[in-house]
Coordinates of C-alpha atoms and ligand atoms in Angstrom, one line a residue:
M1045 CA -5.1 -182.2 -121.3
G1046 CA -5.6 -183.0 -125.0
T1047 CA -3.5 -186.2 -125.4
T1048 CA -3.9 -189.9 -125.0
A1049 CA -2.4 -191.8 -122.2
P1050 CA 1.0 -193.4 -122.9
A1051 CA 1.3 -197.2 -122.5
P1052 CA 2.2 -198.3 -119.0
C1053 CA 5.9 -198.7 -118.5
R1054 CA 8.1 -199.8 -115.6
A1055 CA 10.5 -197.3 -113.9
F1056 CA 14.1 -198.1 -114.4
V1057 CA 17.1 -196.6 -112.8
T1058 CA 20.0 -195.5 -114.8
G1059 CA 22.4 -192.7 -114.0
H1060 CA 22.5 -189.7 -116.2
D1061 CA 26.3 -189.5 -116.7
G1062 CA 26.3 -190.4 -120.4
A1063 CA 23.6 -193.0 -119.8
A1064 CA 19.9 -192.9 -120.7
P1065 CA 17.8 -190.7 -118.4
M1066 CA 15.4 -192.6 -115.9
R1067 CA 11.8 -192.9 -116.9
T1068 CA 8.7 -193.4 -115.0
Q1069 CA 5.0 -192.6 -115.4
V1070 CA 4.5 -190.2 -112.5
G1071 CA 7.4 -188.2 -111.1
I1072 CA 6.7 -187.2 -107.5
V1073 CA 8.7 -184.4 -105.8
G1074 CA 8.6 -184.7 -102.0
A1075 CA 8.2 -187.6 -99.6
G1076 CA 5.8 -186.0 -97.2
P1077 CA 2.3 -187.4 -96.5
A1078 CA 1.1 -186.2 -100.0
G1079 CA 3.9 -187.6 -102.1
L1080 CA 4.2 -190.9 -100.2
M1081 CA 0.4 -191.5 -100.1
L1082 CA 0.1 -190.6 -103.9
S1083 CA 2.9 -193.1 -104.8
H1084 CA 1.1 -195.8 -102.6
L1085 CA -2.3 -195.2 -104.2
L1086 CA -0.9 -195.2 -107.7
H1087 CA 1.1 -198.5 -107.1
L1088 CA -2.3 -200.1 -106.0
R1089 CA -3.7 -199.0 -109.3
G1090 CA -0.8 -200.4 -111.3
I1091 CA 0.8 -197.0 -112.1
E1092 CA 4.5 -196.5 -111.6
S1093 CA 6.1 -193.6 -109.8
V1094 CA 9.5 -192.3 -108.5
V1095 CA 9.6 -190.1 -105.5
L1096 CA 12.4 -187.6 -105.2
E1097 CA 13.1 -186.2 -101.6
V1098 CA 15.7 -183.7 -100.7
R1099 CA 16.2 -185.0 -97.1
S1100 CA 17.4 -188.4 -95.8
R1101 CA 15.0 -191.2 -94.8
A1102 CA 16.1 -190.7 -91.1
A1103 CA 15.3 -186.9 -91.3
I1104 CA 11.8 -187.3 -92.7
E1105 CA 11.0 -190.1 -90.2
A1106 CA 12.1 -188.0 -87.3
T1107 CA 10.4 -184.6 -88.1
I1108 CA 7.8 -183.9 -85.5
R1109 CA 4.6 -182.3 -86.9
A1110 CA 0.9 -183.2 -87.0
G1111 CA -0.9 -185.5 -84.7
V1112 CA -4.7 -185.6 -85.6
L1113 CA -6.0 -187.9 -88.4
E1114 CA -9.5 -187.4 -89.6
Q1115 CA -11.8 -190.4 -89.9
G1116 CA -11.5 -190.5 -93.7
T1117 CA -7.6 -190.4 -93.5
V1118 CA -7.7 -193.3 -91.0
D1119 CA -10.3 -195.2 -93.1
L1120 CA -8.1 -194.7 -96.3
L1121 CA -4.9 -195.8 -94.6
T1122 CA -6.7 -198.9 -93.3
A1123 CA -8.4 -199.8 -96.5
T1124 CA -5.1 -199.5 -98.4
G1125 CA -3.1 -201.7 -96.1
V1126 CA -1.0 -199.2 -94.2
G1127 CA -3.1 -199.0 -91.2
E1128 CA -2.0 -202.0 -89.2
R1129 CA 0.3 -200.1 -86.7
L1130 CA -2.1 -197.0 -86.7
G1131 CA -4.9 -199.4 -85.6
R1132 CA -2.8 -200.8 -82.8
E1133 CA -1.0 -197.7 -81.6
G1134 CA -3.3 -194.8 -82.6
A1135 CA -5.6 -193.4 -79.8
I1136 CA -9.2 -192.9 -81.0
H1137 CA -10.8 -189.8 -79.5
H1138 CA -14.6 -189.5 -79.6
G1139 CA -14.7 -185.9 -78.4
I1140 CA -12.8 -182.6 -77.9
K1141 CA -13.1 -180.1 -75.1
L1142 CA -13.3 -176.3 -75.3
R1143 CA -12.2 -174.4 -72.3
F1144 CA -13.2 -170.7 -72.0
G1145 CA -14.5 -168.4 -69.3
G1146 CA -13.3 -170.6 -66.4
R1147 CA -15.4 -173.6 -67.7
T1148 CA -14.9 -176.6 -69.9
R1149 CA -17.4 -178.0 -72.4
R1150 CA -17.2 -181.1 -74.6
I1151 CA -18.0 -181.5 -78.3
D1152 CA -19.2 -185.1 -78.7
L1153 CA -17.8 -185.8 -82.1
H1154 CA -19.0 -189.3 -82.2
A1155 CA -22.6 -188.6 -81.3
L1156 CA -22.8 -185.5 -83.5
T1157 CA -21.4 -187.2 -86.7
G1158 CA -23.2 -190.4 -86.7
G1159 CA -20.2 -192.4 -85.2
K1160 CA -17.1 -190.7 -86.6
A1161 CA -13.9 -189.9 -84.5
I1162 CA -10.4 -188.6 -84.9
T1163 CA -7.2 -190.6 -84.2
L1164 CA -4.0 -189.3 -82.5
Y1165 CA -1.2 -190.8 -84.4
A1166 CA 1.9 -188.8 -85.2
Q1167 CA 2.6 -187.7 -88.7
H1168 CA 6.2 -189.1 -88.6
E1169 CA 4.6 -192.5 -87.8
V1170 CA 2.4 -192.3 -90.9
I1171 CA 5.6 -191.4 -92.9
K1172 CA 7.4 -194.5 -91.5
D1173 CA 4.5 -196.7 -92.3
L1174 CA 4.2 -195.3 -95.9
V1175 CA 8.0 -195.5 -96.6
E1176 CA 8.0 -199.1 -95.4
A1177 CA 5.1 -200.1 -97.5
R1178 CA 6.6 -198.4 -100.6
L1179 CA 10.0 -200.0 -100.2
A1180 CA 8.5 -203.4 -99.4
A1181 CA 6.5 -203.2 -102.7
G1182 CA 9.7 -202.3 -104.7
G1183 CA 8.8 -198.7 -104.9
Q1184 CA 11.5 -196.1 -105.6
I1185 CA 12.1 -193.2 -103.1
R1186 CA 15.3 -191.4 -104.0
F1187 CA 16.3 -189.8 -100.7
D1188 CA 18.9 -187.0 -100.5
A1189 CA 18.0 -185.8 -104.0
K1190 CA 19.6 -182.3 -104.2
D1191 CA 18.9 -179.4 -106.6
V1192 CA 15.6 -180.7 -107.9
S1193 CA 14.1 -178.7 -110.7
V1194 CA 11.1 -179.4 -113.0
H1195 CA 11.1 -178.8 -116.8
D1196 CA 8.9 -178.9 -119.9
L1197 CA 5.7 -178.6 -117.9
D1198 CA 3.6 -177.6 -120.8
T1199 CA 4.7 -180.5 -123.0
D1200 CA 3.6 -184.1 -122.9
A1201 CA 7.0 -185.1 -121.7
P1202 CA 8.0 -183.2 -118.6
S1203 CA 11.2 -184.0 -116.7
I1204 CA 12.8 -183.5 -113.3
R1205 CA 16.5 -182.9 -112.9
F1206 CA 18.4 -183.5 -109.7
R1207 CA 21.7 -184.4 -108.2
Q1208 CA 22.3 -187.5 -106.1
N1209 CA 25.7 -188.5 -104.8
G1210 CA 27.2 -185.7 -106.7
R1211 CA 25.8 -187.0 -110.1
A1212 CA 23.4 -185.0 -112.3
Q1213 CA 20.4 -187.1 -113.2
E1214 CA 17.2 -186.7 -115.1
L1215 CA 13.8 -188.4 -114.6
R1216 CA 11.5 -188.3 -117.6
C1217 CA 7.8 -188.8 -116.9
D1218 CA 4.3 -188.3 -118.2
V1219 CA 3.2 -186.2 -115.3
I1220 CA 4.9 -184.4 -112.3
A1221 CA 3.2 -184.4 -108.8
G1222 CA 4.5 -181.4 -106.9
C1223 CA 4.2 -182.6 -103.3
D1224 CA 7.2 -180.6 -101.9
G1225 CA 5.5 -178.7 -99.2
F1226 CA 5.2 -174.9 -98.8
H1227 CA 9.0 -174.1 -99.4
G1228 CA 9.4 -176.6 -102.4
V1229 CA 10.4 -175.8 -105.9
C1230 CA 7.3 -176.9 -107.8
R1231 CA 4.9 -174.0 -107.1
P1232 CA 7.5 -171.3 -107.9
S1233 CA 8.0 -173.1 -111.2
V1234 CA 4.5 -172.2 -112.3
P1235 CA 4.8 -168.9 -114.1
E1236 CA 3.5 -166.1 -111.8
S1237 CA 1.2 -164.9 -114.7
V1238 CA -0.9 -168.1 -114.5
R1239 CA -1.2 -168.4 -110.8
T1240 CA -3.0 -166.6 -108.2
E1241 CA -2.1 -166.7 -104.5
Y1242 CA -4.5 -165.9 -101.7
Q1243 CA -2.9 -165.4 -98.3
R1244 CA -3.5 -164.3 -94.7
V1245 CA -0.7 -164.1 -92.2
Y1246 CA -1.7 -164.1 -88.5
P1247 CA -0.2 -161.8 -85.9
F1248 CA 0.5 -164.8 -83.6
G1249 CA 2.3 -168.1 -83.6
W1250 CA 2.3 -171.4 -81.6
F1251 CA 5.0 -172.3 -79.2
S1252 CA 4.9 -176.0 -79.1
I1253 CA 6.5 -178.5 -76.7
L1254 CA 6.8 -182.3 -76.3
A1255 CA 7.0 -183.2 -72.6
E1256 CA 7.6 -186.5 -70.9
A1257 CA 4.6 -186.6 -68.7
P1258 CA 1.5 -188.6 -68.2
P1259 CA -1.6 -187.4 -70.3
A1260 CA -3.1 -184.2 -68.9
S1261 CA -6.5 -185.1 -70.2
D1262 CA -8.3 -188.0 -72.0
E1263 CA -9.2 -185.6 -74.8
L1264 CA -7.7 -182.6 -76.5
I1265 CA -8.4 -179.3 -74.9
Y1266 CA -8.6 -176.1 -76.9
T1267 CA -8.5 -173.2 -74.6
C1268 CA -9.4 -169.5 -75.0
H1269 CA -7.9 -167.3 -72.4
E1270 CA -7.2 -163.6 -72.0
R1271 CA -3.5 -164.4 -72.0
G1272 CA -4.0 -166.4 -75.2
F1273 CA -4.8 -169.8 -76.8
V1274 CA -3.6 -173.1 -75.4
L1275 CA -3.9 -176.6 -76.9
I1276 CA -3.5 -179.8 -74.8
S1277 CA -2.8 -182.8 -77.1
T1278 CA -1.1 -186.1 -76.6
R1279 CA 1.2 -188.6 -78.2
S1280 CA 1.3 -191.6 -75.9
P1281 CA 0.8 -192.5 -72.3
T1282 CA 4.3 -191.1 -71.6
L1283 CA 4.7 -188.3 -74.1
Q1284 CA 2.5 -185.1 -74.3
R1285 CA 2.2 -182.4 -77.0
F1286 CA 1.2 -178.9 -75.8
Y1287 CA 1.0 -175.6 -77.6
F1288 CA 0.4 -172.0 -76.5
Q1289 CA -0.1 -168.9 -78.5
C1290 CA 3.0 -166.6 -78.7
D1291 CA 4.4 -163.8 -80.8
P1292 CA 5.6 -165.4 -84.0
H1293 CA 8.8 -163.4 -83.9
D1294 CA 9.6 -164.6 -80.3
Q1295 CA 12.7 -166.6 -79.7
I1296 CA 12.9 -170.1 -78.1
A1297 CA 15.7 -168.9 -75.9
N1298 CA 13.3 -166.5 -74.2
W1299 CA 11.4 -169.5 -72.8
P1300 CA 13.3 -171.5 -70.2
D1301 CA 11.2 -174.4 -69.0
D1302 CA 10.0 -172.8 -65.8
R1303 CA 8.6 -169.9 -67.8
I1304 CA 6.8 -172.2 -70.2
W1305 CA 5.0 -174.1 -67.4
Q1306 CA 4.1 -170.9 -65.6
E1307 CA 2.4 -169.8 -68.9
F1308 CA 0.5 -173.1 -69.2
H1309 CA -0.7 -173.0 -65.6
A1310 CA -1.8 -169.4 -65.9
R1311 CA -3.9 -170.1 -69.0
L1312 CA -5.2 -173.5 -68.2
E1313 CA -6.2 -173.8 -64.5
N1314 CA -9.5 -172.8 -63.3
Q1315 CA -12.0 -173.4 -60.5
E1316 CA -12.7 -176.9 -61.8
G1317 CA -9.7 -178.3 -60.0
W1318 CA -7.9 -179.5 -63.1
R1319 CA -4.1 -179.6 -62.8
L1320 CA -1.6 -179.7 -65.6
I1321 CA 1.2 -182.4 -65.0
E1322 CA 4.6 -181.2 -65.7
G1323 CA 7.5 -183.2 -67.1
P1324 CA 10.9 -182.9 -68.8
I1325 CA 10.5 -180.9 -72.0
I1326 CA 12.4 -182.7 -74.8
H1327 CA 11.4 -180.5 -77.9
K1328 CA 10.4 -176.8 -78.4
I1329 CA 9.6 -175.1 -81.6
I1330 CA 7.8 -171.8 -82.7
I1331 CA 5.3 -172.2 -85.6
A1332 CA 4.2 -169.2 -87.7
M1333 CA 0.5 -169.2 -88.8
R1334 CA -0.8 -168.5 -92.1
S1335 CA -3.7 -169.3 -94.5
F1336 CA -2.5 -169.7 -98.1
V1337 CA -4.1 -171.1 -101.4
C1338 CA -2.5 -171.1 -104.9
E1339 CA -4.9 -171.4 -107.7
P1340 CA -5.0 -173.3 -110.0
M1341 CA -3.4 -176.4 -108.5
R1342 CA -2.2 -177.5 -111.9
H1343 CA -0.1 -176.1 -114.7
G1344 CA 0.3 -178.3 -117.8
R1345 CA 1.6 -181.6 -116.7
L1346 CA 2.6 -180.4 -113.2
F1347 CA -0.1 -181.1 -110.4
L1348 CA 0.4 -179.5 -107.1
A1349 CA -0.9 -181.3 -103.8
G1350 CA -0.8 -180.6 -100.1
D1351 CA 1.3 -177.8 -98.6
A1352 CA 2.8 -177.1 -102.0
A1353 CA -0.6 -175.7 -102.9
H1354 CA -2.2 -174.5 -99.6
I1355 CA -1.4 -173.9 -96.0
V1356 CA -3.8 -173.8 -93.1
P1357 CA -3.2 -172.4 -89.6
P1358 CA -2.9 -175.5 -87.4
T1359 CA -5.9 -174.8 -85.1
G1360 CA -8.3 -177.1 -87.2
A1361 CA -5.7 -179.9 -87.5
K1362 CA -6.3 -180.0 -91.3
G1363 CA -2.9 -179.8 -93.0
L1364 CA -2.0 -183.4 -93.3
N1365 CA -5.5 -184.5 -93.9
L1366 CA -6.0 -182.1 -96.8
A1367 CA -2.7 -183.3 -98.3
V1368 CA -4.2 -186.8 -98.2
A1369 CA -7.5 -185.7 -99.6
D1370 CA -5.8 -184.0 -102.6
V1371 CA -3.9 -187.1 -103.6
V1372 CA -7.0 -189.2 -103.4
V1373 CA -8.5 -186.9 -106.2
L1374 CA -5.2 -187.0 -108.2
A1375 CA -4.7 -190.7 -107.9
R1376 CA -8.2 -191.3 -109.2
A1377 CA -7.7 -188.8 -112.1
L1378 CA -4.4 -190.5 -113.1
A1379 CA -6.1 -194.0 -112.9
G1380 CA -8.6 -192.6 -115.5
F1381 CA -5.8 -191.3 -117.6
Y1382 CA -3.8 -194.5 -117.6
G1383 CA -6.7 -196.8 -117.7
S1384 CA -8.7 -195.4 -120.5
G1385 CA -6.9 -192.4 -121.8
R1386 CA -9.6 -190.1 -120.3
T1387 CA -8.2 -186.6 -119.4
D1388 CA -11.4 -185.0 -118.0
L1389 CA -10.6 -185.9 -114.4
L1390 CA -7.1 -184.4 -114.7
D1391 CA -8.6 -181.3 -116.2
D1392 CA -11.0 -181.1 -113.2
Y1393 CA -8.4 -182.0 -110.6
S1394 CA -7.7 -178.3 -109.5
Q1395 CA -11.4 -177.5 -109.2
T1396 CA -12.4 -180.6 -107.5
A1397 CA -9.6 -180.4 -104.9
L1398 CA -10.1 -176.7 -104.2
R1399 CA -13.7 -177.2 -103.3
R1400 CA -12.6 -179.1 -100.2
V1401 CA -9.5 -176.9 -99.6
W1402 CA -11.6 -173.8 -99.4
K1403 CA -13.9 -175.4 -96.9
A1404 CA -11.0 -176.5 -94.7
Q1405 CA -9.6 -172.9 -95.1
H1406 CA -12.7 -171.5 -93.8
F1407 CA -12.8 -173.9 -90.9
S1408 CA -9.2 -173.4 -90.0
W1409 CA -9.6 -169.6 -90.0
W1410 CA -12.8 -169.7 -88.0
M1411 CA -11.3 -172.0 -85.3
T1412 CA -8.2 -169.7 -85.1
S1413 CA -10.2 -166.5 -84.8
M1414 CA -12.6 -167.9 -82.3
L1415 CA -9.8 -169.3 -80.0
H1416 CA -6.9 -166.8 -80.2
R1417 CA -6.5 -163.4 -78.6
S1418 CA -5.1 -160.6 -80.8
A1419 CA -3.0 -157.8 -79.4
E1420 CA -5.7 -155.3 -80.6
A1421 CA -8.5 -157.2 -79.1
S1422 CA -10.7 -155.0 -76.9
A1423 CA -12.9 -155.9 -73.9
F1424 CA -15.8 -156.1 -76.3
D1425 CA -13.9 -158.7 -78.5
L1426 CA -13.3 -160.9 -75.5
R1427 CA -16.9 -160.8 -74.5
R1428 CA -18.0 -161.5 -78.0
Q1429 CA -15.5 -164.5 -78.2
L1430 CA -16.9 -165.9 -75.1
A1431 CA -20.5 -165.6 -76.4
E1432 CA -19.5 -167.4 -79.6
L1433 CA -17.8 -170.3 -77.6
D1434 CA -20.9 -170.4 -75.4
Y1435 CA -23.1 -170.7 -78.4
V1436 CA -20.9 -173.2 -80.3
T1437 CA -20.8 -175.5 -77.2
S1438 CA -24.4 -175.3 -76.4
S1439 CA -26.3 -175.2 -79.7
P1440 CA -26.7 -178.7 -81.3
A1441 CA -26.6 -177.0 -84.7
A1442 CA -23.4 -175.1 -84.1
S1443 CA -21.8 -178.0 -82.3
T1444 CA -22.5 -180.3 -85.2
A1445 CA -21.0 -177.9 -87.7
L1446 CA -17.8 -177.9 -85.6
A1447 CA -17.8 -181.7 -85.2
E1448 CA -18.4 -182.6 -88.9
N1449 CA -15.7 -180.2 -90.0
Y1450 CA -13.3 -181.5 -87.3
V1451 CA -13.7 -185.2 -88.1
G1452 CA -13.3 -184.2 -91.7
L1453 CA -15.7 -183.4 -94.6
P1454 CA -16.2 -186.2 -97.1
M1455 CA -13.5 -186.4 -99.7
E1456 CA -14.4 -184.8 -103.0
L1457 CA -14.6 -187.0 -106.0
Ligands
LIG2902 P1 5.3 -181.8 -96.3 O1 5.0 -182.7 -95.1 O2 5.9 -180.5 -96.1 O3 6.3 -182.7 -97.2 C1 7.0 -182.1 -98.3 C2 8.3 -183.0 -98.5 O4 9.0 -182.4 -99.7 C3 9.3 -182.8 -97.3 O5 9.7 -184.2 -96.9 C4 10.4 -182.0 -97.9 O6 11.7 -182.4 -97.3 C5 10.3 -182.3 -99.4 N1 10.9 -181.3 -100.2 C6 10.8 -180.0 -100.0 N2 11.5 -179.3 -101.0 C7 11.9 -180.2 -101.8 C8 12.8 -180.2 -103.1 N3 13.1 -179.0 -103.6 N4 13.0 -181.3 -103.6 C9 12.7 -182.5 -103.1 N5 11.9 -182.6 -102.0 C10 11.6 -181.5 -101.4 N6 -1.9 -181.1 -90.0 C11 -2.9 -181.9 -89.6 O7 -3.6 -182.4 -90.5 N7 -3.1 -182.2 -88.3 C12 -2.4 -181.7 -87.3 O8 -2.6 -182.0 -86.2 C13 -1.2 -180.9 -87.7 N8 -0.4 -180.3 -86.8 C14 0.7 -179.7 -87.2 C15 1.6 -179.3 -86.2 C16 2.8 -178.7 -86.6 C17 3.8 -178.3 -85.6 C18 3.0 -178.4 -88.0 C19 4.3 -177.7 -88.5 C20 2.2 -178.8 -89.0 C21 1.0 -179.5 -88.6 N9 0.0 -179.9 -89.6 C22 -1.0 -180.5 -89.1 C23 0.3 -179.7 -91.0 C24 0.9 -180.8 -91.6 O9 2.1 -181.2 -91.0 C25 1.3 -180.5 -93.1 O10 0.1 -179.9 -93.7 C26 1.7 -181.7 -93.9 O11 3.0 -182.1 -93.5 C27 1.6 -181.5 -95.4 O12 2.2 -182.6 -96.1 P2 2.8 -182.5 -97.5 O13 3.2 -183.8 -97.9 O14 2.0 -181.6 -98.4 O15 4.1 -181.5 -97.2
LIG2903 C1 -2.3 -181.3 -82.8 C2 -1.9 -180.4 -83.7 C3 -3.0 -179.5 -84.0 O1 -2.7 -178.6 -84.9 C4 -4.2 -179.6 -83.6 O2 -5.2 -178.8 -84.0 C5 -4.6 -180.7 -82.7 C6 -3.5 -181.5 -82.3 C7 -1.2 -182.2 -82.3 O3 0.0 -182.0 -82.7 O4 -1.5 -183.2 -81.6

């Protein structure tokens, strides 16, 4: 990026119907974890941003997704003043369990990583905390922004056009952050000739439920069974999150509650006497699984972050955490740009972020292939999988490798 940083300015809101366009320093598309956290980090460094979100505030605060926060994500939310409710309501887990071949073995995350842990705290609660913090600080989040499009990416004055309340509007900025998730508009706005996409689509999905029941376990249980993978997670003392491997093309209508519970019981229960506690199912969804990376994560003045640039299968619980790690790198680069006009950190953004992205890709692929059953798997494959799980849960070296990835590798800077 061969230009000097413009002087700081304050965002101001003016409609575009004959009036001047809005202007800000960083225009952010998408109010997911990446966009909101970026806006928050920039604010703490005195940099203005406007977030444009296609959905309503109520919709983003109600979308049920991730639940596992890495140690670094928790530390960052806490250090930047948005961790108060997380500290009160989040559940710290010092270990996870792997169940296979009729037995259950624990990975002691805390002991194997020098005192780190994961925290169970739902993604939509993180969203609520960030939205509240941004609005309390006078930050601008434009909800219900329709027909968003990004322009002049290879100039020093990119812009974002959108519609709100039926009015066409334009936001001019120095830089655009594309934080609009996998199905957003930013990545497709990068010409195909300058981006490379790496992808692997898995032949299975996750059937996910929320059930009103007491916790089935004090720690997450990742299970490998002949009938397929199961994950036992939790949200609160009265609400549980469970997943089982399914055909990604299956239909929710094929799974009445009784059939779901039968499947969980068949895959989970063993001679150890453990019983799954059932309860009313209040949410069902089928999630497809893919690994995806777009390189580079930048085109001109457009910087992609989070799911807009990469997707991981959920087995490693990395998606939200990777989104946060990306924007830490981007916020630091933008602070250098606005603080002293340096452009080297922005130039390095893609390369720096991708180093961690690819390690998380590897981990997520590895956990997925170790724990799932594919239709083509032979008796040999099952035996080999069981041997791998036996090794990973009994070798200190292998357990440590799993643990340090699961609690989160250090953020790249
Ligand atoms: P998103 O959360 O997708 O946010 C993008 C935002 O942009 C959305 O609000 C969207 O409405 C908005 N948007 C889209 N298009 C436009 C547009 N054209 N204009 C304006 N706005 C737009 N990750 C973990 O780390 N741990 C887990 O335990 C975990 N579990 C998961 C379980 C499930 C069921 C699912 C589905 C995902 C899970 N993930 C997990 C992944 C995690 O939820 C995502 O990686 C994370 O949401 C990515 O954040 P993001 O901000 O990049 O994108
Ligand atoms: C949860 C989701 C995951 O993808 C995972 O690996 C662990 C937990 C959850 O939603 O709680």
